[in-house]
JSON list of C-alpha atoms and ligand atoms in Angstrom, two decimals:
[
{"chain": "A", "resi": 11, "resn": "MET", "atom": "CA", "xyz": [0.00, 0.00, 0.00]},
{"chain": "A", "resi": 12, "resn": "CYS", "atom": "CA", "xyz": [1.33, 3.47, -0.85]},
{"chain": "A", "resi": 13, "resn": "VAL", "atom": "CA", "xyz": [2.23, 6.05, 1.80]},
{"chain": "A", "resi": 14, "resn": "PHE", "atom": "CA", "xyz": [-0.82, 8.25, 1.09]},
{"chain": "A", "resi": 15, "resn": "CYS", "atom": "CA", "xyz": [-3.18, 5.24, 1.21]},
{"chain": "A", "resi": 16, "resn": "LYS", "atom": "CA", "xyz": [-1.63, 4.53, 4.63]},
{"chain": "A", "resi": 17, "resn": "ILE", "atom": "CA", "xyz": [-2.44, 8.12, 5.68]},
{"chain": "A", "resi": 18, "resn": "VAL", "atom": "CA", "xyz": [-6.02, 7.64, 4.41]},
{"chain": "A", "resi": 19, "resn": "ASN", "atom": "CA", "xyz": [-6.25, 4.42, 6.47]},
{"chain": "A", "resi": 20, "resn": "LYS", "atom": "CA", "xyz": [-4.72, 6.18, 9.52]},
{"chain": "A", "resi": 21, "resn": "GLU", "atom": "CA", "xyz": [-1.88, 3.67, 9.51]},
{"chain": "A", "resi": 22, "resn": "ILE", "atom": "CA", "xyz": [0.57, 6.55, 9.57]},
{"chain": "A", "resi": 23, "resn": "PRO", "atom": "CA", "xyz": [-0.20, 9.92, 11.19]},
{"chain": "A", "resi": 24, "resn": "ALA", "atom": "CA", "xyz": [-0.66, 13.21, 9.38]},
{"chain": "A", "resi": 25, "resn": "LYS", "atom": "CA", "xyz": [-1.70, 16.72, 10.38]},
{"chain": "A", "resi": 26, "resn": "VAL", "atom": "CA", "xyz": [-5.12, 16.60, 8.73]},
{"chain": "A", "resi": 27, "resn": "VAL", "atom": "CA", "xyz": [-6.76, 19.91, 7.87]},
{"chain": "A", "resi": 28, "resn": "TYR", "atom": "CA", "xyz": [-9.81, 18.56, 6.02]},
{"chain": "A", "resi": 29, "resn": "GLU", "atom": "CA", "xyz": [-11.40, 15.17, 5.45]},
{"chain": "A", "resi": 30, "resn": "ASP", "atom": "CA", "xyz": [-14.63, 13.85, 3.96]},
{"chain": "A", "resi": 31, "resn": "ASP", "atom": "CA", "xyz": [-15.77, 10.62, 2.29]},
{"chain": "A", "resi": 32, "resn": "LEU", "atom": "CA", "xyz": [-13.84, 11.32, -0.91]},
{"chain": "A", "resi": 33, "resn": "ILE", "atom": "CA", "xyz": [-10.77, 13.41, -0.16]},
{"chain": "A", "resi": 34, "resn": "MET", "atom": "CA", "xyz": [-8.27, 14.35, 2.52]},
{"chain": "A", "resi": 35, "resn": "ALA", "atom": "CA", "xyz": [-5.98, 17.36, 3.05]},
{"chain": "A", "resi": 36, "resn": "PHE", "atom": "CA", "xyz": [-2.95, 17.33, 5.34]},
{"chain": "A", "resi": 37, "resn": "HIS", "atom": "CA", "xyz": [0.25, 19.30, 5.92]},
{"chain": "A", "resi": 38, "resn": "ASP", "atom": "CA", "xyz": [3.28, 18.25, 3.88]},
{"chain": "A", "resi": 39, "resn": "ILE", "atom": "CA", "xyz": [5.93, 16.58, 6.02]},
{"chain": "A", "resi": 40, "resn": "ASN", "atom": "CA", "xyz": [8.64, 18.74, 4.39]},
{"chain": "A", "resi": 41, "resn": "PRO", "atom": "CA", "xyz": [6.99, 22.12, 3.78]},
{"chain": "A", "resi": 42, "resn": "GLN", "atom": "CA", "xyz": [8.39, 24.19, 0.89]},
{"chain": "A", "resi": 43, "resn": "ARG", "atom": "CA", "xyz": [6.55, 27.38, 1.87]},
{"chain": "A", "resi": 44, "resn": "LYS", "atom": "CA", "xyz": [5.02, 28.78, 5.10]},
{"chain": "A", "resi": 45, "resn": "VAL", "atom": "CA", "xyz": [1.86, 26.88, 4.22]},
{"chain": "A", "resi": 46, "resn": "HIS", "atom": "CA", "xyz": [2.19, 23.61, 2.31]},
{"chain": "A", "resi": 47, "resn": "VAL", "atom": "CA", "xyz": [-0.80, 21.29, 2.30]},
{"chain": "A", "resi": 48, "resn": "LEU", "atom": "CA", "xyz": [-1.45, 18.24, 0.13]},
{"chain": "A", "resi": 49, "resn": "VAL", "atom": "CA", "xyz": [-4.97, 17.45, -1.08]},
{"chain": "A", "resi": 50, "resn": "ILE", "atom": "CA", "xyz": [-5.59, 13.87, -2.19]},
{"chain": "A", "resi": 51, "resn": "PRO", "atom": "CA", "xyz": [-8.51, 11.73, -3.28]},
{"chain": "A", "resi": 52, "resn": "LYS", "atom": "CA", "xyz": [-8.96, 8.74, -0.97]},
{"chain": "A", "resi": 53, "resn": "LYS", "atom": "CA", "xyz": [-9.09, 6.60, -4.12]},
{"chain": "A", "resi": 54, "resn": "HIS", "atom": "CA", "xyz": [-5.62, 5.46, -5.20]},
{"chain": "A", "resi": 55, "resn": "ILE", "atom": "CA", "xyz": [-5.13, 7.17, -8.55]},
{"chain": "A", "resi": 56, "resn": "PRO", "atom": "CA", "xyz": [-1.38, 7.02, -9.28]},
{"chain": "A", "resi": 57, "resn": "SER", "atom": "CA", "xyz": [-1.04, 10.25, -11.29]},
{"chain": "A", "resi": 58, "resn": "VAL", "atom": "CA", "xyz": [-2.80, 12.76, -13.54]},
{"chain": "A", "resi": 59, "resn": "ASN", "atom": "CA", "xyz": [-2.13, 10.29, -16.37]},
{"chain": "A", "resi": 60, "resn": "ASP", "atom": "CA", "xyz": [-4.43, 7.79, -14.66]},
{"chain": "A", "resi": 61, "resn": "ILE", "atom": "CA", "xyz": [-7.51, 10.00, -14.31]},
{"chain": "A", "resi": 62, "resn": "THR", "atom": "CA", "xyz": [-10.45, 8.41, -16.16]},
{"chain": "A", "resi": 63, "resn": "PRO", "atom": "CA", "xyz": [-13.96, 9.64, -17.02]},
{"chain": "A", "resi": 64, "resn": "GLU", "atom": "CA", "xyz": [-15.29, 7.82, -13.95]},
{"chain": "A", "resi": 65, "resn": "ASP", "atom": "CA", "xyz": [-13.21, 10.21, -11.80]},
{"chain": "A", "resi": 66, "resn": "LYS", "atom": "CA", "xyz": [-14.99, 13.32, -13.14]},
{"chain": "A", "resi": 67, "resn": "GLU", "atom": "CA", "xyz": [-17.14, 13.84, -10.07]},
{"chain": "A", "resi": 68, "resn": "LEU", "atom": "CA", "xyz": [-14.29, 13.10, -7.67]},
{"chain": "A", "resi": 69, "resn": "MET", "atom": "CA", "xyz": [-11.93, 15.54, -9.40]},
{"chain": "A", "resi": 70, "resn": "GLY", "atom": "CA", "xyz": [-14.66, 18.19, -9.54]},
{"chain": "A", "resi": 71, "resn": "HIS", "atom": "CA", "xyz": [-15.29, 17.71, -5.82]},
{"chain": "A", "resi": 72, "resn": "LEU", "atom": "CA", "xyz": [-11.58, 18.01, -5.07]},
{"chain": "A", "resi": 73, "resn": "TRP", "atom": "CA", "xyz": [-11.34, 21.31, -6.98]},
{"chain": "A", "resi": 74, "resn": "VAL", "atom": "CA", "xyz": [-14.41, 22.68, -5.23]},
{"chain": "A", "resi": 75, "resn": "LYS", "atom": "CA", "xyz": [-12.80, 21.89, -1.87]},
{"chain": "A", "resi": 76, "resn": "ILE", "atom": "CA", "xyz": [-9.38, 23.42, -2.65]},
{"chain": "A", "resi": 77, "resn": "PRO", "atom": "CA", "xyz": [-10.54, 27.07, -2.23]},
{"chain": "A", "resi": 78, "resn": "GLU", "atom": "CA", "xyz": [-12.49, 26.10, 0.90]},
{"chain": "A", "resi": 79, "resn": "ILE", "atom": "CA", "xyz": [-9.35, 24.52, 2.37]},
{"chain": "A", "resi": 80, "resn": "ALA", "atom": "CA", "xyz": [-7.29, 27.60, 1.36]},
{"chain": "A", "resi": 81, "resn": "LYS", "atom": "CA", "xyz": [-9.81, 29.82, 3.17]},
{"chain": "A", "resi": 82, "resn": "LYS", "atom": "CA", "xyz": [-9.63, 27.60, 6.24]},
{"chain": "A", "resi": 83, "resn": "LEU", "atom": "CA", "xyz": [-5.83, 27.90, 6.15]},
{"chain": "A", "resi": 84, "resn": "GLY", "atom": "CA", "xyz": [-6.16, 31.70, 5.95]},
{"chain": "A", "resi": 85, "resn": "ILE", "atom": "CA", "xyz": [-4.25, 32.01, 2.68]},
{"chain": "A", "resi": 86, "resn": "ALA", "atom": "CA", "xyz": [-7.04, 32.39, 0.12]},
{"chain": "A", "resi": 87, "resn": "GLU", "atom": "CA", "xyz": [-7.26, 36.17, 0.02]},
{"chain": "A", "resi": 88, "resn": "GLU", "atom": "CA", "xyz": [-3.54, 36.77, -0.52]},
{"chain": "A", "resi": 89, "resn": "GLY", "atom": "CA", "xyz": [-3.29, 33.89, -2.96]},
{"chain": "A", "resi": 90, "resn": "TYR", "atom": "CA", "xyz": [-1.56, 30.59, -3.34]},
{"chain": "A", "resi": 91, "resn": "ARG", "atom": "CA", "xyz": [-0.41, 28.10, -5.96]},
{"chain": "A", "resi": 92, "resn": "VAL", "atom": "CA", "xyz": [-1.75, 24.63, -6.70]},
{"chain": "A", "resi": 93, "resn": "ILE", "atom": "CA", "xyz": [0.81, 22.25, -8.19]},
{"chain": "A", "resi": 94, "resn": "VAL", "atom": "CA", "xyz": [0.34, 18.70, -9.45]},
{"chain": "A", "resi": 95, "resn": "ASN", "atom": "CA", "xyz": [3.66, 17.09, -10.32]},
{"chain": "A", "resi": 96, "resn": "THR", "atom": "CA", "xyz": [3.22, 14.31, -12.87]},
{"chain": "A", "resi": 97, "resn": "GLY", "atom": "CA", "xyz": [5.64, 11.55, -13.76]},
{"chain": "A", "resi": 98, "resn": "LYS", "atom": "CA", "xyz": [9.42, 11.55, -13.98]},
{"chain": "A", "resi": 99, "resn": "ASN", "atom": "CA", "xyz": [9.88, 14.88, -15.75]},
{"chain": "A", "resi": 100, "resn": "GLY", "atom": "CA", "xyz": [7.24, 16.48, -13.54]},
{"chain": "A", "resi": 101, "resn": "GLY", "atom": "CA", "xyz": [9.23, 15.54, -10.45]},
{"chain": "A", "resi": 102, "resn": "GLN", "atom": "CA", "xyz": [6.55, 13.29, -8.96]},
{"chain": "A", "resi": 103, "resn": "GLU", "atom": "CA", "xyz": [7.84, 11.29, -5.99]},
{"chain": "A", "resi": 104, "resn": "ILE", "atom": "CA", "xyz": [4.69, 9.76, -4.55]},
{"chain": "A", "resi": 105, "resn": "TYR", "atom": "CA", "xyz": [2.51, 7.90, -7.04]},
{"chain": "A", "resi": 106, "resn": "HIS", "atom": "CA", "xyz": [-0.84, 8.68, -5.41]},
{"chain": "A", "resi": 107, "resn": "ILE", "atom": "CA", "xyz": [-2.18, 11.81, -7.10]},
{"chain": "A", "resi": 108, "resn": "HIS", "atom": "CA", "xyz": [-1.88, 14.88, -4.88]},
{"chain": "A", "resi": 109, "resn": "PHE", "atom": "CA", "xyz": [-2.44, 18.60, -5.24]},
{"chain": "A", "resi": 110, "resn": "HIS", "atom": "CA", "xyz": [0.12, 20.80, -3.47]},
{"chain": "A", "resi": 111, "resn": "ILE", "atom": "CA", "xyz": [-1.33, 24.02, -2.01]},
{"chain": "A", "resi": 112, "resn": "LEU", "atom": "CA", "xyz": [1.54, 26.45, -1.42]},
{"chain": "A", "resi": 113, "resn": "GLY", "atom": "CA", "xyz": [1.14, 29.87, 0.16]},
{"chain": "A", "resi": 114, "resn": "GLY", "atom": "CA", "xyz": [1.30, 32.00, 3.27]},
{"chain": "A", "resi": 115, "resn": "GLU", "atom": "CA", "xyz": [4.02, 34.04, 1.52]},
{"chain": "A", "resi": 116, "resn": "PRO", "atom": "CA", "xyz": [4.89, 34.87, -2.11]},
{"chain": "A", "resi": 117, "resn": "VAL", "atom": "CA", "xyz": [5.50, 31.54, -3.83]},
{"chain": "A", "resi": 118, "resn": "GLY", "atom": "CA", "xyz": [7.93, 32.91, -6.42]},
{"chain": "A", "resi": 119, "resn": "PRO", "atom": "CA", "xyz": [8.49, 32.28, -10.13]},
{"chain": "A", "resi": 120, "resn": "MET", "atom": "CA", "xyz": [6.27, 29.64, -11.66]},
{"chain": "A", "resi": 121, "resn": "THR", "atom": "CA", "xyz": [9.10, 27.29, -12.58]},
{"chain": "A", "resi": 122, "resn": "CYS", "atom": "CA", "xyz": [12.84, 27.21, -12.22]},
{"chain": "A", "resi": 123, "resn": "ARG", "atom": "CA", "xyz": [15.65, 25.50, -14.08]},
{"chain": "A", "resi": 124, "resn": "ASN", "atom": "CA", "xyz": [17.55, 24.53, -10.94]},
{"chain": "A", "resi": 125, "resn": "LYS", "atom": "CA", "xyz": [18.41, 20.84, -11.10]},
{"chain": "B", "resi": 410, "resn": "LIG", "atom": "P1", "xyz": [5.67, 14.99, -5.21]},
{"chain": "B", "resi": 410, "resn": "LIG", "atom": "O1", "xyz": [7.14, 15.24, -5.39]},
{"chain": "B", "resi": 410, "resn": "LIG", "atom": "O2", "xyz": [5.32, 13.53, -5.43]},
{"chain": "B", "resi": 410, "resn": "LIG", "atom": "O3", "xyz": [4.80, 15.91, -5.98]},
{"chain": "B", "resi": 410, "resn": "LIG", "atom": "O4", "xyz": [5.36, 15.35, -3.71]},
{"chain": "B", "resi": 410, "resn": "LIG", "atom": "C1", "xyz": [5.35, 14.43, -2.66]},
{"chain": "B", "resi": 410, "resn": "LIG", "atom": "C2", "xyz": [5.23, 15.23, -1.40]},
{"chain": "B", "resi": 410, "resn": "LIG", "atom": "O5", "xyz": [4.83, 14.35, -0.35]},
{"chain": "B", "resi": 410, "resn": "LIG", "atom": "C3", "xyz": [6.53, 15.89, -0.96]},
{"chain": "B", "resi": 410, "resn": "LIG", "atom": "O6", "xyz": [6.32, 17.30, -0.84]},
{"chain": "B", "resi": 410, "resn": "LIG", "atom": "C4", "xyz": [6.83, 15.24, 0.39]},
{"chain": "B", "resi": 410, "resn": "LIG", "atom": "O7", "xyz": [7.41, 16.12, 1.31]},
{"chain": "B", "resi": 410, "resn": "LIG", "atom": "C5", "xyz": [5.48, 14.73, 0.83]},
{"chain": "B", "resi": 410, "resn": "LIG", "atom": "N1", "xyz": [5.50, 13.55, 1.68]},
{"chain": "B", "resi": 410, "resn": "LIG", "atom": "C6", "xyz": [6.20, 12.41, 1.45]},
{"chain": "B", "resi": 410, "resn": "LIG", "atom": "N2", "xyz": [5.96, 11.50, 2.41]},
{"chain": "B", "resi": 410, "resn": "LIG", "atom": "C7", "xyz": [5.08, 12.09, 3.28]},
{"chain": "B", "resi": 410, "resn": "LIG", "atom": "C8", "xyz": [4.45, 11.64, 4.48]},
{"chain": "B", "resi": 410, "resn": "LIG", "atom": "O8", "xyz": [4.64, 10.52, 4.97]},
{"chain": "B", "resi": 410, "resn": "LIG", "atom": "N3", "xyz": [3.61, 12.53, 5.09]},
{"chain": "B", "resi": 410, "resn": "LIG", "atom": "C9", "xyz": [3.37, 13.77, 4.58]},
{"chain": "B", "resi": 410, "resn": "LIG", "atom": "N4", "xyz": [2.53, 14.54, 5.28]},
{"chain": "B", "resi": 410, "resn": "LIG", "atom": "N5", "xyz": [3.94, 14.22, 3.44]},
{"chain": "B", "resi": 410, "resn": "LIG", "atom": "C10", "xyz": [4.79, 13.39, 2.80]},
{"chain": "B", "resi": 411, "resn": "LIG", "atom": "ZN1", "xyz": [-2.32, 5.29, -2.64]}
]
């Protein structure tokens, strides 16, 4: 079972900020900005490449919840960035789809060429 499925199953702890039947949001273990939260579907979808038409409602729900979670975190008004790394070139490390919410301070240039 993948690490995020273990978080969903409460087999490993996480600082959960939102949870419902379909999704979960929790603080990243290695925050890259003042606020760094990961939003995941409870369903194990490995990456963006694995989204199928049957996930339409789930993905719509997840996007509806992202601004609500940002408001709850107190970062919505000043803004934030949502990032979904995909595959090797996208820098994905955990193959359970997740949406990074980064904010609480200016996030910086959209991409960088640092290796
Ligand atoms: P990726 O590079 O796949 O887009 O991002 C994976 C993210 O998951 C990283 O930001 C990493 O810090 C975070 N992460 C990895 N393992 C854990 C964990 O066990 N708990 C939490 N809360 N975050 C994790
Ligand atoms: Zn998983």
